[in-house]
Amino acid sequence: MTEVRSRARALVDSPALTYRQRVAALAALAEETLDPPPVSAEAAAALARGLVDDLAEGHAPYRPRYLLPDYARALAQGSSFLDLAPPRDLHEAVGFLLAMYSQVPSITGYPVYLGDVDTLLEPFAASVDDATLRDVLRLMWVVIDRSLPDAFTHANLGPDDTRVGRTVLALERDLLQTVPNLTLRVDPDRTPDGLLLDAVATVFACGKPHFVNHPMMCADLGESYGVVSCYNSLKVGGGSHTLVRLNLAESVRGHAGGVEDWLDTTLPRDVELTAEVMRARITSLVEQSRFFEHSWLAQEGLVSLDRFAAMFGIYGLAEAVNTLVERGGGTERYGLDAEATALGWRVVETVAALVADTPLPYCDGNGGRAFLHSQSGIDSDVGVTAGTRIPIGEEPPLAEHLLAVAPNHRHFASGVSDIVHFDDTVTRNPQAVVDVIRGGLATGMRDVTFNLDSNDFIRITGYLVRKSDLARLAETGVSRHGSDVLAAGSVANSHVTDRVVKRVISSESAPRAAR
Amino acid sequence: MSPPRGLLADVVPFSWVDGPGNRFVAFLQGCNLDCLACHNPHTMPRSTPRAREVGVADLLAQVRPLAAFLSGVTVSGGEATLQAPFVAAWFEALRDDPATAALTRYIDSNGCATDEVWDLLLPLADGVMLDLKALDVAVHVALTGSGNDRVLTSLERLAREDKLVEVRLLVVPGINDGEDGLRRTGDYLATHAPGVPVTVIGFRPHGVRAAARDIPEPTPEERARYAAWVAAGVGPDLVRVV
């Protein structure tokens, strides 16, 4: 208790925390004094050595990690909890949503999902002129960034071309905010090139949006899905109780033999240990803290337990594969050499089959199983690559990169993000980026995310921060955005700023045979 | 007759500086001009151990898995039209393969090609991007070692047949950067290639031969001035400067 008291004192006295960050840290400390959901000694040991990681979700789950309220239903029926009638015009609709966002929990303390803002607001936009629409959405966007200062807060657009969607993209280019994170859902048959070009211009300005494969998502999750936080795709009106991740690199380190033996024995055991931790957490949330019985969102039908599942994350695929190859006497590397890359595909396929065969409680949103997720890393990861990505700094040229990672994507219904880095010359040819997006989706990629050298924005594990905000944090020790603090850790630990630029050799500027 | 084989300097699977959208570019070995300012002088010799022979099927196979990501292909060089039978065979194969049929097929050329060559290539090509090194013969000779008769004939024909998609002017300080010459070039293009986009490229010493390394790189202001002189003829909307 003395230790807890001294940590509480340190938080209370810290000069580096805003009021809200201080409250959140104190709440987490209080939660830590409770016993974590009980697991076997073997699972506890797996957590302790970092084989299984619960992402510090806390000892006593009292809200789902990710929650996607059905905002369309809320707008249609009004809310007794919020004491708001169904909105009648654009101003009321935006006010309704902003009020509702403030009452939506998630693991970060802020809502990770803001809804399909274009679909939600387009009907209300019909009766206002362009200038009014822009003014109202500008206020909405500024209030979101200032009152929900967390880059995991995520809005969705598309797949159809709308006035609201176009206005949001224009505002993004103008405001240059890190919040909200933004996804454009792309359907080859519904999303026109004009909208994609507008979105690409927005990427050039601020690194957003992220692009997802709408038909593929619909096939896995149904029409009503959303992309939240760092590219977690889940059902609207549902969400994910928890995200627990398995460190594949650590799994291989803890195994003495070769590939076949690891796939047959150690990997299945480690998948089961991860699932055990998930079961304990889910049961605690649903049966002990009884979130779905007391939350206003559940009571008003805006989320329902049967649309929930949990997320089974994996990371460190690159190191796992490279270690296995080295043990077999090889030097091939994941993402660079065909055989090693193919071994990576096989590992993912094996994990996917194991997870699909592992029942979990209260996961009716996915047939009683977890959604597989390629987990995009956290700030404290050192020496282990996010998800199924190719290690930062080693990425091959763009064409090879995309062909190497695309086959993994079909397995990750709840998201996978491979970040593609472009140099500035592409800004003169935005159609080239549209081509890459369309090609990625056509070849089975679930999503495509870009980083561009020339703007102030950088993708860390999946969320965005401004380089200038990081510099200010380094200087003053204080940031309004909680995610900036995580990002500073990521930059220090994993060299994300070294991500290899996809420098396409130019017939006008580079010697071609120099490679 | 066995299918023609090409002599290849290199390929770039994804390029966004060789025509519209994302393009697969094949750089063919060998050139018929001897340009002082060439930034890829190793592609000039007709034969070199650095180049490799390639068959039509092989080069087609390199494009197929990437087709979904591409707007098209571009054949560049060197001077691609020197290997016209190979280019024609490759374009034909791309056209006839369902996986690549939707891709546009562009040629990046210095324009030194005969009518027979264009007769062969144009039915298979969607567009040509042409370099015009200089409008004045003497300047053209100084820059390239040859006159520009054939270049101008090609340019005018391509424009007439609606195949000219871009004219590129590489401006080298002290050689072809004079106001009078660039204004006349603008007027010439306005007359003979109306509506065709023009890219004004400032000389860069990167990669050039020793003889050209001391030529200064034009400042952004100078490049803007070159563009303005050309634009006086063709109109500002058609001129881009890089």
Coordinates of C-alpha atoms in Angstrom, one line a residue, chain A residues 398-399 402-403 422 425-426 428-429 431-432 435-436 439-440 443 502 504 506-513 515, chain B residues 10-19 21-22 27 39-40 42-43 50 66 68-69 71 77 168 201 206 242:
Chain A
L398 CA 6.7 -0.7 -53.0
A399 CA 5.6 -3.3 -55.6
L402 CA 2.6 -4.9 -51.3
L403 CA 2.8 -8.3 -52.9
F422 CA 6.0 7.7 -50.1
T425 CA 7.6 13.4 -55.9
V426 CA 4.3 11.5 -55.8
R428 CA 2.7 15.7 -58.6
N429 CA 0.9 12.6 -59.6
Q431 CA -3.5 9.4 -59.7
A432 CA -0.5 7.1 -59.0
D435 CA -3.7 3.4 -58.7
V436 CA -1.8 1.9 -55.8
G439 CA -4.5 -2.2 -56.9
G440 CA -4.0 -3.0 -53.2
T443 CA -5.2 -7.9 -54.9
K502 CA 9.5 4.3 -51.3
V504 CA 10.8 5.4 -57.0
S506 CA 12.9 8.6 -61.7
S507 CA 13.8 8.8 -65.3
E508 CA 14.5 12.5 -64.7
S509 CA 16.5 12.4 -61.5
A510 CA 18.2 9.1 -60.7
P511 CA 20.7 6.8 -62.3
R512 CA 18.7 3.7 -63.1
A513 CA 21.3 1.0 -63.0
R515 CA 20.7 -0.4 -57.7
Chain B
D10 CA 16.5 -1.8 -66.4
V11 CA 12.9 -1.8 -65.3
V12 CA 11.1 0.3 -62.6
P13 CA 8.0 -1.6 -61.5
F14 CA 6.2 1.5 -60.1
S15 CA 7.0 4.9 -61.4
W16 CA 5.0 8.1 -61.0
V17 CA 7.2 10.3 -63.1
D18 CA 6.9 8.6 -66.5
G19 CA 3.4 9.5 -67.5
G21 CA -0.7 7.5 -62.9
N22 CA 1.4 4.6 -61.6
F27 CA 14.2 1.4 -70.0
H39 CA 21.4 12.0 -66.8
N40 CA 21.6 8.3 -67.7
H42 CA 25.1 4.5 -69.3
T43 CA 22.0 3.8 -71.3
R50 CA 25.3 -3.8 -67.9
L66 CA 1.4 -5.7 -61.0
A68 CA -3.9 -4.1 -60.8
F69 CA -1.7 -1.4 -59.4
S71 CA -2.4 2.9 -65.0
G77 CA 15.5 4.5 -72.7
R168 CA 9.4 17.8 -72.5
I201 CA 12.6 20.6 -66.8
H206 CA 23.0 14.5 -61.0
V242 CA 9.9 20.7 -62.5

